[in-house]
PDB file of C-alpha atoms and ligand atoms in Angstrom:
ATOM      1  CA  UNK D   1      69.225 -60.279 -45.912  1.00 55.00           C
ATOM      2  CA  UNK D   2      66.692 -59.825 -43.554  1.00 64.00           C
ATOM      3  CA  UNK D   3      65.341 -56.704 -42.148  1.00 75.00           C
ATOM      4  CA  UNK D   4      66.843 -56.421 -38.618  1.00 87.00           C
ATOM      5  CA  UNK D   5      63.954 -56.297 -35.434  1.00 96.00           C
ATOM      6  CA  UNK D   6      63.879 -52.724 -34.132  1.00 98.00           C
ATOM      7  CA  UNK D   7      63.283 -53.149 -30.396  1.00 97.00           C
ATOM      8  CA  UNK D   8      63.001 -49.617 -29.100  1.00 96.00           C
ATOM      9  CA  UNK D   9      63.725 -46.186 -30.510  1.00 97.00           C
ATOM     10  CA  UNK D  10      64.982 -43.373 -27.965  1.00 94.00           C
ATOM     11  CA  UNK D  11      66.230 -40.000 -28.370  1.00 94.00           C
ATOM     12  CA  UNK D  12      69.488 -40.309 -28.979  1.00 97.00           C
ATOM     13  CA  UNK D  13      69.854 -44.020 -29.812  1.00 98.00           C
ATOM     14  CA  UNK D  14      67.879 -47.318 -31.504  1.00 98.00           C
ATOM     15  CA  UNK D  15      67.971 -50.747 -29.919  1.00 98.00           C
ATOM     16  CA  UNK D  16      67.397 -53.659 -32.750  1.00 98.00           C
ATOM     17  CA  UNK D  17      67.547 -57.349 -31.935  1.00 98.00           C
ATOM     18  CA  UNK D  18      71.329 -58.757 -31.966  1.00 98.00           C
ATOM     19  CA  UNK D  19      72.372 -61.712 -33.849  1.00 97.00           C
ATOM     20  CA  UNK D  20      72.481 -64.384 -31.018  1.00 96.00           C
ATOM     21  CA  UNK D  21      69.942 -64.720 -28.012  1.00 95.00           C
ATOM     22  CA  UNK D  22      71.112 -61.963 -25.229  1.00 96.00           C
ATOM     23  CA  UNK D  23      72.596 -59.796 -27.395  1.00 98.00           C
ATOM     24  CA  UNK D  24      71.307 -55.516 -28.779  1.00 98.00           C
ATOM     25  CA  UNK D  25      72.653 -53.865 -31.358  1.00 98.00           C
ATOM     26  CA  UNK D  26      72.649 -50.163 -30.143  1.00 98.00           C
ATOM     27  CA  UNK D  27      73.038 -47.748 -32.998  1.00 98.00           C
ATOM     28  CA  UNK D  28      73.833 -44.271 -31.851  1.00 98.00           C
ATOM     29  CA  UNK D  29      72.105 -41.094 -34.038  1.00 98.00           C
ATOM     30  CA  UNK D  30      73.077 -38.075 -34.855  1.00 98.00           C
ATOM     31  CA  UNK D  31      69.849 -36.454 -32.993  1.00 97.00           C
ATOM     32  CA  UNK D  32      70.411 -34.323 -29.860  1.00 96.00           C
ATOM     33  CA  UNK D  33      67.365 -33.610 -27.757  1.00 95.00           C
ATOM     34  CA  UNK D  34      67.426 -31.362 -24.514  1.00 93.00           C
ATOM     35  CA  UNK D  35      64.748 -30.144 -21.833  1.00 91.00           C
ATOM     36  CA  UNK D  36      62.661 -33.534 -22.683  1.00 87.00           C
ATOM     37  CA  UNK D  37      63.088 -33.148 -26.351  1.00 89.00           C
ATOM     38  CA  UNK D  38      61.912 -29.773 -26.247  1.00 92.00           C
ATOM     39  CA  UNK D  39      64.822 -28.533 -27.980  1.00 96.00           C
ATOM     40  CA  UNK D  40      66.112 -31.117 -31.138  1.00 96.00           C
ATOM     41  CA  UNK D  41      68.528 -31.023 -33.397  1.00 96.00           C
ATOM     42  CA  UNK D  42      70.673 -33.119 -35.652  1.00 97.00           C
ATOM     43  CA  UNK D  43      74.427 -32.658 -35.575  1.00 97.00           C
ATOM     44  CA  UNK D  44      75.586 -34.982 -37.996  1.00 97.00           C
ATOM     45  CA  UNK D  45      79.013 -36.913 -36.597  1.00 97.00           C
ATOM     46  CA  UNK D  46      77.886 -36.887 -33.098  1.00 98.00           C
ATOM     47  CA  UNK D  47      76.618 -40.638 -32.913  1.00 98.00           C
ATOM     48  CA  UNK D  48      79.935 -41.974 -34.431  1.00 98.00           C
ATOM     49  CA  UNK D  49      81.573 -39.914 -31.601  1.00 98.00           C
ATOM     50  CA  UNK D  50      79.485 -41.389 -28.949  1.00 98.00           C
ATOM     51  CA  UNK D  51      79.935 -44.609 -30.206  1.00 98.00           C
ATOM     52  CA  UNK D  52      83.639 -44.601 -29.871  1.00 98.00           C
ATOM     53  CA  UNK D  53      83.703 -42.520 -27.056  1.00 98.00           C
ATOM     54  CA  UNK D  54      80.873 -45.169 -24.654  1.00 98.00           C
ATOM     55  CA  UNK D  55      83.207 -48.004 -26.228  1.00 98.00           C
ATOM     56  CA  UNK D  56      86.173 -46.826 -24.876  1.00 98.00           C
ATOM     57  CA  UNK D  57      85.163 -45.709 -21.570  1.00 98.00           C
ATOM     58  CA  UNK D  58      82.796 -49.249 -20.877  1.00 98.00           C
ATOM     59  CA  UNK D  59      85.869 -51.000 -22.236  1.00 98.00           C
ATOM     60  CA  UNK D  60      88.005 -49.245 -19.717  1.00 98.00           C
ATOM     61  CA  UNK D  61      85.296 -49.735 -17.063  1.00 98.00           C
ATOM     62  CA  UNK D  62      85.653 -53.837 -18.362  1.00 98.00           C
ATOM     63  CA  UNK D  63      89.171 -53.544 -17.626  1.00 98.00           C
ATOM     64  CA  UNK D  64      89.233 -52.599 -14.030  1.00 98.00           C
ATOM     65  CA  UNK D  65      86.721 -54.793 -13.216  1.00 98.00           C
ATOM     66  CA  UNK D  66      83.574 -52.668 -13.740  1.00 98.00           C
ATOM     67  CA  UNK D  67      80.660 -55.192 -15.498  1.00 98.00           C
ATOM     68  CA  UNK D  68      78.652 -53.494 -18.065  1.00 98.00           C
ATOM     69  CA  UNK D  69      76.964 -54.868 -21.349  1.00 98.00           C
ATOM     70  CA  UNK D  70      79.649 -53.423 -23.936  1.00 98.00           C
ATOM     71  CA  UNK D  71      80.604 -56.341 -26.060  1.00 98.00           C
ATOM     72  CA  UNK D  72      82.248 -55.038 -29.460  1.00 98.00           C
ATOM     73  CA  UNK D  73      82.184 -52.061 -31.592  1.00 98.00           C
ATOM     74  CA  UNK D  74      80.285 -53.105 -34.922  1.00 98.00           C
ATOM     75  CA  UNK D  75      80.669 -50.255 -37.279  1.00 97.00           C
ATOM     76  CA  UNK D  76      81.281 -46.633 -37.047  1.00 97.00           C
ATOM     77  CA  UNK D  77      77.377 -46.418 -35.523  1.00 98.00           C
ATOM     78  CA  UNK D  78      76.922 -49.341 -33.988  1.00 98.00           C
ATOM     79  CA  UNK D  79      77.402 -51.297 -31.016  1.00 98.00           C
ATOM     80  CA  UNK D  80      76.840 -55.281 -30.037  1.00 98.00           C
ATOM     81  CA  UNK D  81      75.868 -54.839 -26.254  1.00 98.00           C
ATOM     82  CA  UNK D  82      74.164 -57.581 -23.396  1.00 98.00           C
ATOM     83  CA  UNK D  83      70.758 -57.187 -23.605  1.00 98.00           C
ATOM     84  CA  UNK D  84      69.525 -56.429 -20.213  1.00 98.00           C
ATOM     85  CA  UNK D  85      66.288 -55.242 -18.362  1.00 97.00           C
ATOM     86  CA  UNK D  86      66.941 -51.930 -17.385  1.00 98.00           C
ATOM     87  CA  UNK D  87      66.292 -50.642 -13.775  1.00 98.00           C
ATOM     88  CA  UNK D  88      64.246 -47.643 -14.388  1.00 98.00           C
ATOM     89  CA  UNK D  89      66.716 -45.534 -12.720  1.00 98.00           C
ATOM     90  CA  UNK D  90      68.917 -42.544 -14.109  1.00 98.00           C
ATOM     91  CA  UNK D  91      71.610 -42.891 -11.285  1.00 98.00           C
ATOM     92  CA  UNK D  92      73.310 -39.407 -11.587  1.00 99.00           C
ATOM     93  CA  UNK D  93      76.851 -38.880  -9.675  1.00 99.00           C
ATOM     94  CA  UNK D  94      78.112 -35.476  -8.845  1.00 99.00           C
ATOM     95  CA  UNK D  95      81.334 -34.225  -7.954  1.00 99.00           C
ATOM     96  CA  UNK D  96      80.937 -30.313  -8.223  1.00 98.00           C
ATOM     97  CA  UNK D  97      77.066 -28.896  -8.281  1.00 98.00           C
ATOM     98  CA  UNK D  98      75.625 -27.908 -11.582  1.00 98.00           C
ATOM     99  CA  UNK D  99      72.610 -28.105 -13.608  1.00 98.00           C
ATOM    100  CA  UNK D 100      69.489 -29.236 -11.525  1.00 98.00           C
ATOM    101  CA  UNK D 101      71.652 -29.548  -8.253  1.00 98.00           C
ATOM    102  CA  UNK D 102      72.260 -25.464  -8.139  1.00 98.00           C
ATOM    103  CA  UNK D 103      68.834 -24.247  -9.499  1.00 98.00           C
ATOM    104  CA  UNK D 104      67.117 -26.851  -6.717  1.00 98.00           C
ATOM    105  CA  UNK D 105      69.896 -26.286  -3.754  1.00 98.00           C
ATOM    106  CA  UNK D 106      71.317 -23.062  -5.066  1.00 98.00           C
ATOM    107  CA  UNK D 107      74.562 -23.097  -5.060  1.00 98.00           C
ATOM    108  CA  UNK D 108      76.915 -21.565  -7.714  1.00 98.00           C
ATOM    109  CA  UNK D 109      78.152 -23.465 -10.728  1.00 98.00           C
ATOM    110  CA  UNK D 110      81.196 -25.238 -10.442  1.00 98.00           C
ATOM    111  CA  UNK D 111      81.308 -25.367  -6.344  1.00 98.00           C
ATOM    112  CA  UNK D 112      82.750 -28.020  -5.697  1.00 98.00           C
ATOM    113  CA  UNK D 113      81.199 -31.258  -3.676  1.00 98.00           C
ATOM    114  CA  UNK D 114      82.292 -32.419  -0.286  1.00 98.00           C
ATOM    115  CA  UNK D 115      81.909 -35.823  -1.626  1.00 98.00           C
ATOM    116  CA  UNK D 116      80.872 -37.301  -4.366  1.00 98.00           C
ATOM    117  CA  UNK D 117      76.914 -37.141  -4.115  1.00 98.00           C
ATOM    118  CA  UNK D 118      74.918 -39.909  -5.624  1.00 98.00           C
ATOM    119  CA  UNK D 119      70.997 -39.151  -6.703  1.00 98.00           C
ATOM    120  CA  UNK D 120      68.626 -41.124  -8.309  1.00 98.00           C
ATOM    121  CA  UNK D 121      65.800 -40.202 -11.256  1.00 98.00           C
ATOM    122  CA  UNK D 122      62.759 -42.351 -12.090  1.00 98.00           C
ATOM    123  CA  UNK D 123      63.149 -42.621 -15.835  1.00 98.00           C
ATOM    124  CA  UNK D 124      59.914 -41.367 -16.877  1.00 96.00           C
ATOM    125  CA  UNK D 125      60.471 -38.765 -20.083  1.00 93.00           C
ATOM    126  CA  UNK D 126      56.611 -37.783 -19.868  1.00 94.00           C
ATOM    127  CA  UNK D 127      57.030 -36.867 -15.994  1.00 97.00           C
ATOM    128  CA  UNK D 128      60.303 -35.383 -16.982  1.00 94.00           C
ATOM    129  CA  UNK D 129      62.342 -37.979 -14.742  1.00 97.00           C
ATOM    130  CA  UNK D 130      61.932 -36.354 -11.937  1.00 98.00           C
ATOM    131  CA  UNK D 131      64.390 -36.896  -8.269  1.00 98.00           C
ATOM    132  CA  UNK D 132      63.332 -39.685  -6.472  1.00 98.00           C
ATOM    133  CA  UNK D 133      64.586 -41.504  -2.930  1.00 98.00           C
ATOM    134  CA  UNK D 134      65.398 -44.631  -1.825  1.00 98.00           C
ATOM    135  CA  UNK D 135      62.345 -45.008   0.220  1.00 98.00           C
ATOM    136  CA  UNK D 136      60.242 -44.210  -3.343  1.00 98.00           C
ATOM    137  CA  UNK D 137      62.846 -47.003  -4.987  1.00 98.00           C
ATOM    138  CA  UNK D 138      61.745 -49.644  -2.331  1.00 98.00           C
ATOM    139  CA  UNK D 139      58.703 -48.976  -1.728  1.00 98.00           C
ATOM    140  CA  UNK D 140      57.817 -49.138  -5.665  1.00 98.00           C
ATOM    141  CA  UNK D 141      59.740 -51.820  -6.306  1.00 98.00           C
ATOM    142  CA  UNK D 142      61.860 -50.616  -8.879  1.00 98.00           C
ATOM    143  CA  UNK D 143      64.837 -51.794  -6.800  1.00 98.00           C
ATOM    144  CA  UNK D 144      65.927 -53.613  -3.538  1.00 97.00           C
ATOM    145  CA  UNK D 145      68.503 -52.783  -0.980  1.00 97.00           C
ATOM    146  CA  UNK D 146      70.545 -55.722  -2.106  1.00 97.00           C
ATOM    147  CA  UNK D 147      70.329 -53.687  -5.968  1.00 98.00           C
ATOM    148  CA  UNK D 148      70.818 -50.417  -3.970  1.00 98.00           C
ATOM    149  CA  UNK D 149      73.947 -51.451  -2.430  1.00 98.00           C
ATOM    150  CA  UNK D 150      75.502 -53.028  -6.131  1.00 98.00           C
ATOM    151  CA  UNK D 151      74.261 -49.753  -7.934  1.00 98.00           C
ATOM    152  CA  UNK D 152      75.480 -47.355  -5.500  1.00 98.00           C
ATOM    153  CA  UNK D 153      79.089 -49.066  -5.536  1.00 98.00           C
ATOM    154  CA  UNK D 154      79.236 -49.210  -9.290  1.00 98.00           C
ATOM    155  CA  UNK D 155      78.361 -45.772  -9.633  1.00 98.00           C
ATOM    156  CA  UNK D 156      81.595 -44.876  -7.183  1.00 98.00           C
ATOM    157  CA  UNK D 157      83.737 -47.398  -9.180  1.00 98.00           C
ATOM    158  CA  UNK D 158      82.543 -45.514 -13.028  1.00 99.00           C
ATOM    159  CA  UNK D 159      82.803 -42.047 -11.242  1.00 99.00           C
ATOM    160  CA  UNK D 160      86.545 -42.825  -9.809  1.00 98.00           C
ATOM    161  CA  UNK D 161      87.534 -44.366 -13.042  1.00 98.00           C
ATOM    162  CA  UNK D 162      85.909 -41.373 -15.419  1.00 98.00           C
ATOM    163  CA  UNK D 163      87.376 -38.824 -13.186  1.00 98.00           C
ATOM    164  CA  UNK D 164      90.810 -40.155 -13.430  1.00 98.00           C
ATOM    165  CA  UNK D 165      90.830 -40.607 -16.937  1.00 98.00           C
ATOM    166  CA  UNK D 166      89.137 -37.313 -17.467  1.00 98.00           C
ATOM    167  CA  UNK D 167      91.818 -35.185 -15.687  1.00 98.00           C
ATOM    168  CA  UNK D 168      94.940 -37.067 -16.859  1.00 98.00           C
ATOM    169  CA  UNK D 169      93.572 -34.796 -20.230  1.00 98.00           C
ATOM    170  CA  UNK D 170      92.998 -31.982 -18.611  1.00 98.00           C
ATOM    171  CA  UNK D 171      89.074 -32.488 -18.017  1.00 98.00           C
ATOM    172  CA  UNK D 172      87.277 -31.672 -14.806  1.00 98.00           C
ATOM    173  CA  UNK D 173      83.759 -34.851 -14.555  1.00 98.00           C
ATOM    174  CA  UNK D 174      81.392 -32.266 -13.402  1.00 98.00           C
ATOM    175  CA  UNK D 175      78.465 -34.676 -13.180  1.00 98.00           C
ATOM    176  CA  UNK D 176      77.156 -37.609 -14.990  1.00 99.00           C
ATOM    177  CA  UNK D 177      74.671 -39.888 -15.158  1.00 98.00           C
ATOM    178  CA  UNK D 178      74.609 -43.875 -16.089  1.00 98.00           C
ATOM    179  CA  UNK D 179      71.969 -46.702 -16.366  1.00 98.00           C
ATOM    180  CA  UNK D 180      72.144 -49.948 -14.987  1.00 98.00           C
ATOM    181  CA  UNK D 181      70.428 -53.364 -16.242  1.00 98.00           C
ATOM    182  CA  UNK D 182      69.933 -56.834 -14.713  1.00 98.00           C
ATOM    183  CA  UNK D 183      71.108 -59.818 -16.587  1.00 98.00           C
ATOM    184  CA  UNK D 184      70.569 -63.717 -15.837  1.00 95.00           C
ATOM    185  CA  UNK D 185      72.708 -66.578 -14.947  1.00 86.00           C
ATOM    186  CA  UNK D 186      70.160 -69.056 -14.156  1.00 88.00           C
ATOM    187  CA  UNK D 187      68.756 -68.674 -11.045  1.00 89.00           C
ATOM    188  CA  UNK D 188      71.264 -65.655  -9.906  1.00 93.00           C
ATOM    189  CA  UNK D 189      71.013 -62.098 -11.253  1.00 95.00           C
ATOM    190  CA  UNK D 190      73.278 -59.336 -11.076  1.00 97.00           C
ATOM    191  CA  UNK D 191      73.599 -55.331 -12.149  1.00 98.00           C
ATOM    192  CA  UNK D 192      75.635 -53.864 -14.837  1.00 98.00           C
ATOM    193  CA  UNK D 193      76.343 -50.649 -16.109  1.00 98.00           C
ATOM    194  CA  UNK D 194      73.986 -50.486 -19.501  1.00 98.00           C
ATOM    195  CA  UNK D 195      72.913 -47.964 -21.944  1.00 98.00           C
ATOM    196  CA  UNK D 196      76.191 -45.366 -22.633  1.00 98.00           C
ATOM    197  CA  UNK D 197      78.698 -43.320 -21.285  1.00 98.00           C
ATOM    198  CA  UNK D 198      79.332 -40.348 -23.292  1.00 98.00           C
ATOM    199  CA  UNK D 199      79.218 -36.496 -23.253  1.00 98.00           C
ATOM    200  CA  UNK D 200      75.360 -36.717 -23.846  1.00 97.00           C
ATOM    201  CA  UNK D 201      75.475 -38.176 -19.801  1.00 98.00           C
ATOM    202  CA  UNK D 202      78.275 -36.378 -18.362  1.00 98.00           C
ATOM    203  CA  UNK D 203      79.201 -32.586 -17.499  1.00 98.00           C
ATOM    204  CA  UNK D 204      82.841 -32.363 -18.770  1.00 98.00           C
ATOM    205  CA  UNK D 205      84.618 -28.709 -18.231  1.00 98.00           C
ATOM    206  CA  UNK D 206      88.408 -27.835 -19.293  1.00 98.00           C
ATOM    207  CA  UNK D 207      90.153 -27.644 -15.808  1.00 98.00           C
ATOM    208  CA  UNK D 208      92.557 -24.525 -17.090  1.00 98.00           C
ATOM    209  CA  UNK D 209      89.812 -22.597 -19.139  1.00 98.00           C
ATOM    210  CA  UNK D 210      86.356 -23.680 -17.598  1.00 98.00           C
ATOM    211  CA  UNK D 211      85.390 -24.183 -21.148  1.00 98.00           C
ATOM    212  CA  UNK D 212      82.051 -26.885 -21.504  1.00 98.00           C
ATOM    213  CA  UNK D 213      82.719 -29.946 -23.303  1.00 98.00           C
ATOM    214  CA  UNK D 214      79.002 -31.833 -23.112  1.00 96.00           C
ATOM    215  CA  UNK D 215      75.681 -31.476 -23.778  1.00 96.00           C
ATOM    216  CA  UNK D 216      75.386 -28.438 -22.058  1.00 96.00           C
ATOM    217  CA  UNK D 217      77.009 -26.891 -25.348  1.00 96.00           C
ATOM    218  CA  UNK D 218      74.225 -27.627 -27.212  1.00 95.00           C
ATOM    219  CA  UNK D 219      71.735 -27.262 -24.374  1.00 96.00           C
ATOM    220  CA  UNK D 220      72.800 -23.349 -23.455  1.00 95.00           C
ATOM    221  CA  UNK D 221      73.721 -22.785 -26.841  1.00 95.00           C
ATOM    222  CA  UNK D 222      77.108 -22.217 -26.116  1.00 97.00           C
ATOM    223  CA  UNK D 223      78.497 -23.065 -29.719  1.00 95.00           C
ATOM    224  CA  UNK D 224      79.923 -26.293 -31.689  1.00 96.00           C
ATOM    225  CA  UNK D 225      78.416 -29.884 -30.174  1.00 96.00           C
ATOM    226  CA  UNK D 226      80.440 -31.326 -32.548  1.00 97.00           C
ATOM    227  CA  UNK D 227      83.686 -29.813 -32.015  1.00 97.00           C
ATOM    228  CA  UNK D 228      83.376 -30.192 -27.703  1.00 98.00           C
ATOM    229  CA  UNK D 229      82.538 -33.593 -28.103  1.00 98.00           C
ATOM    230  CA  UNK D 230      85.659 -33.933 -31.116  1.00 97.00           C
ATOM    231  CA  UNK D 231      88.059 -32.199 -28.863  1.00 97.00           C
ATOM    232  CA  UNK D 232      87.396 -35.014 -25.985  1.00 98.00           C
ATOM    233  CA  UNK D 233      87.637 -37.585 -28.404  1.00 98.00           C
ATOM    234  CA  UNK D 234      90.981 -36.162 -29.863  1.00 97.00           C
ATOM    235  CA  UNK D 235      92.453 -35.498 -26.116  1.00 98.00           C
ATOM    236  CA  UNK D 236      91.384 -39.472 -25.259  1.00 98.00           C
ATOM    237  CA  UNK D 237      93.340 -40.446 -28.371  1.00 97.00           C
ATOM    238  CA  UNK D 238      89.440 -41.931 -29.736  1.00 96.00           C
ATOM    239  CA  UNK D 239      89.181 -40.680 -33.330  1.00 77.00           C
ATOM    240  CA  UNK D 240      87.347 -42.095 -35.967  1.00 63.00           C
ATOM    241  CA  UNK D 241      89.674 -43.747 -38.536  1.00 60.00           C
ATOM    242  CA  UNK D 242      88.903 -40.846 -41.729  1.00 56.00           C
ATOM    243  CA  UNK D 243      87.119 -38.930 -39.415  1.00 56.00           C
ATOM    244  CA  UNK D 244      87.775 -35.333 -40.532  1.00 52.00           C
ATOM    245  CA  UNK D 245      89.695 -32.291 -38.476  1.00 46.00           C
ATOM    246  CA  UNK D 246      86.632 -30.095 -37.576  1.00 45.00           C
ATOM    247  CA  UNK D 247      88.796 -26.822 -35.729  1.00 44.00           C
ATOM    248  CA  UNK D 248      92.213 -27.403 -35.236  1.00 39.00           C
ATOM    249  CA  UNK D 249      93.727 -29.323 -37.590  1.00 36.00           C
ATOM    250  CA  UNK D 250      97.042 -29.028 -36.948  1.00 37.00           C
ATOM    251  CA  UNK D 251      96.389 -30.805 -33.143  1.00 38.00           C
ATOM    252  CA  UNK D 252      94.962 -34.069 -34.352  1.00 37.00           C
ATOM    253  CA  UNK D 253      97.663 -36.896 -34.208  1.00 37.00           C
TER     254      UNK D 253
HETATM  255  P1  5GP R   1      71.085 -32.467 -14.274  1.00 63.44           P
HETATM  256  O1  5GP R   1      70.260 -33.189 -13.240  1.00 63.44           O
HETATM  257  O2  5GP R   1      71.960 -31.418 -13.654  1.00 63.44           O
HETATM  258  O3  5GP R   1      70.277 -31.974 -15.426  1.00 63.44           O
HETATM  259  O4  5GP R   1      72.060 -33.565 -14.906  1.00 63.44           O
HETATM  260  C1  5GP R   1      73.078 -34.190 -14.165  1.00 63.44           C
HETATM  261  C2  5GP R   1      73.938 -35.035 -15.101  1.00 63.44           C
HETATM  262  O5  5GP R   1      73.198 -36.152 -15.577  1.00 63.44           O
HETATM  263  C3  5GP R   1      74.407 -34.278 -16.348  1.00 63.44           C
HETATM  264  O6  5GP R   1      75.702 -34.722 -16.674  1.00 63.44           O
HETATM  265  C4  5GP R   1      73.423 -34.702 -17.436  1.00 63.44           C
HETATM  266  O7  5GP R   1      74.023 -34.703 -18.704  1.00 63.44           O
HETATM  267  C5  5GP R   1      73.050 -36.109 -16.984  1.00 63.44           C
HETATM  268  N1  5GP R   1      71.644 -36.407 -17.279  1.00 63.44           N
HETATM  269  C6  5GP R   1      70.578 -36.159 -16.503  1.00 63.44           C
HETATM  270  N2  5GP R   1      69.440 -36.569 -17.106  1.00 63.44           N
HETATM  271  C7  5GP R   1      69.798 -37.071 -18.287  1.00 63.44           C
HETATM  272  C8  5GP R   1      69.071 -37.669 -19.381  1.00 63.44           C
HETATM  273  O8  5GP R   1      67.846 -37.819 -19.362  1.00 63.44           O
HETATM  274  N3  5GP R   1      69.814 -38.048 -20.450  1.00 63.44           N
HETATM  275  C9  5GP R   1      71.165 -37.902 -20.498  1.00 63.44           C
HETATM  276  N4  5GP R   1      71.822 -38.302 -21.595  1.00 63.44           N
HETATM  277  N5  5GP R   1      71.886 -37.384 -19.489  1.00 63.44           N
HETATM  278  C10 5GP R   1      71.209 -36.964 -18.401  1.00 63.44           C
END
């Protein structure tokens, strides 16, 4: 069999070439990086989590209406996906401050948001993505108003759905953050939600105990990666077929 194309190799996941025209295979590693790969580590289990865990929330996303490049699950690691070209944005959506909103604004942890409160990131890792406006986004071209207006509305649309889902178990969506990609149909072009949607992007906190269920475990060193991102998998009903117990045996179904 031939060796597959790699197309690009991030921190946290490898594009290769898919099978037919328009079509990635993402494959999801077991690598976490944090503070622009300043801090790296490999938790083994944590890309077959993310896996199942993007599928299920783009397929939800697919469901109500929400476009995004999810096609099929492939294996335990992989994903077929709709190639796109990426708008180098990280559109982040926030619901209570946290993270870079309180050290830059400061206000506490956990305060919670008048309204949701969209920002936007130039993905650039070696100038650490920093926070950009909508006057940088036109003027640079990386986007125009027309791509504004789709990108902030899908951003609403994921952050109502992920925030409904997330507190029917129990989980408050802090934050998160999602790409977006163009695709083709002939002459038109339109936005979908790309990339993934997993506890790597979002800020997920128990509502009764405050306990972290994200990235931020791993980030602030706050204990198991695996087991935060198992225990949202296990409350969403998304476990890997053989995947084994990791805490609390007795609780998975
Ligand atoms: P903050 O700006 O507070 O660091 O992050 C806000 C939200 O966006 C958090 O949920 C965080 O996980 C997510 N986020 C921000 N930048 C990145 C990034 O480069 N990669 C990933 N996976 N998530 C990010």
């Amino acid at each position: 069999m031939a060796r597959r194309k790699k197309i690009y190799e991030g921190k946290a996941k490898i594009l290769y070439e898919g099978p037919e025209p328009g079509t990635i295979v993402q494959y999801f590693k077991d690598d976490a990086t944090a503070f622009n790969a300043e801090k790296k580590a490999v938790i083994e289990g944590k890309g077959v989590l993310n896996n199942r865990l993007s599928e299920f929330f783009m397929t939800g996303l697919g469901q109500i209406g929400v476009p995004n490049h999810f096609i099929k699950r492939l294996n335990m690691r992989e994903q077929l996906v709709r190639s796109v070209e990426i708008v180098p944005l990280e559109i982040i959506v926030r619901n209570y401050a946290a993270g870079t909103m309180s050290k830059r604004l400061g206000i506490d942890e956990g305060t919670q948001l008048p309204r949701p409160i969209v920002e936007y990131c130039y993905k650039d890792d070696s100038l650490g993505d920093p926070l950009v406006t909508e006057e940088h986004i036109a003027a640079f071209g990386w986007a125009s108003q027309q791509d504004m207006d789709d990108i902030l509305s899908l951003a609403l649309r994921v952050n109502d759905f992920l925030s409904g889902v997330m507190m029917a178990v129990g989980i408050r969506l802090v934050d998160f953050k999602i790409e977006v990609g163009r695709v083709f149909d002939g002459d038109f072009q339109r936005l979908i939600v790309a990339d993934e949607i997993s506890p790597d992007s979002c800020r997920l906190w128990d509502i009764e105990t405050g306990e972290k269920l994200d990235k931020d475990v791993f980030r602030r060193d706050l204990g198991d990666l695996k087991d935060a991102y198992t225990e949202v998998a296990r409350r969403l009903g998304v476990m890997p077929k053989n995947a084994q117990p990791i805490t609390k045996p007795t609780l998975i179904n």
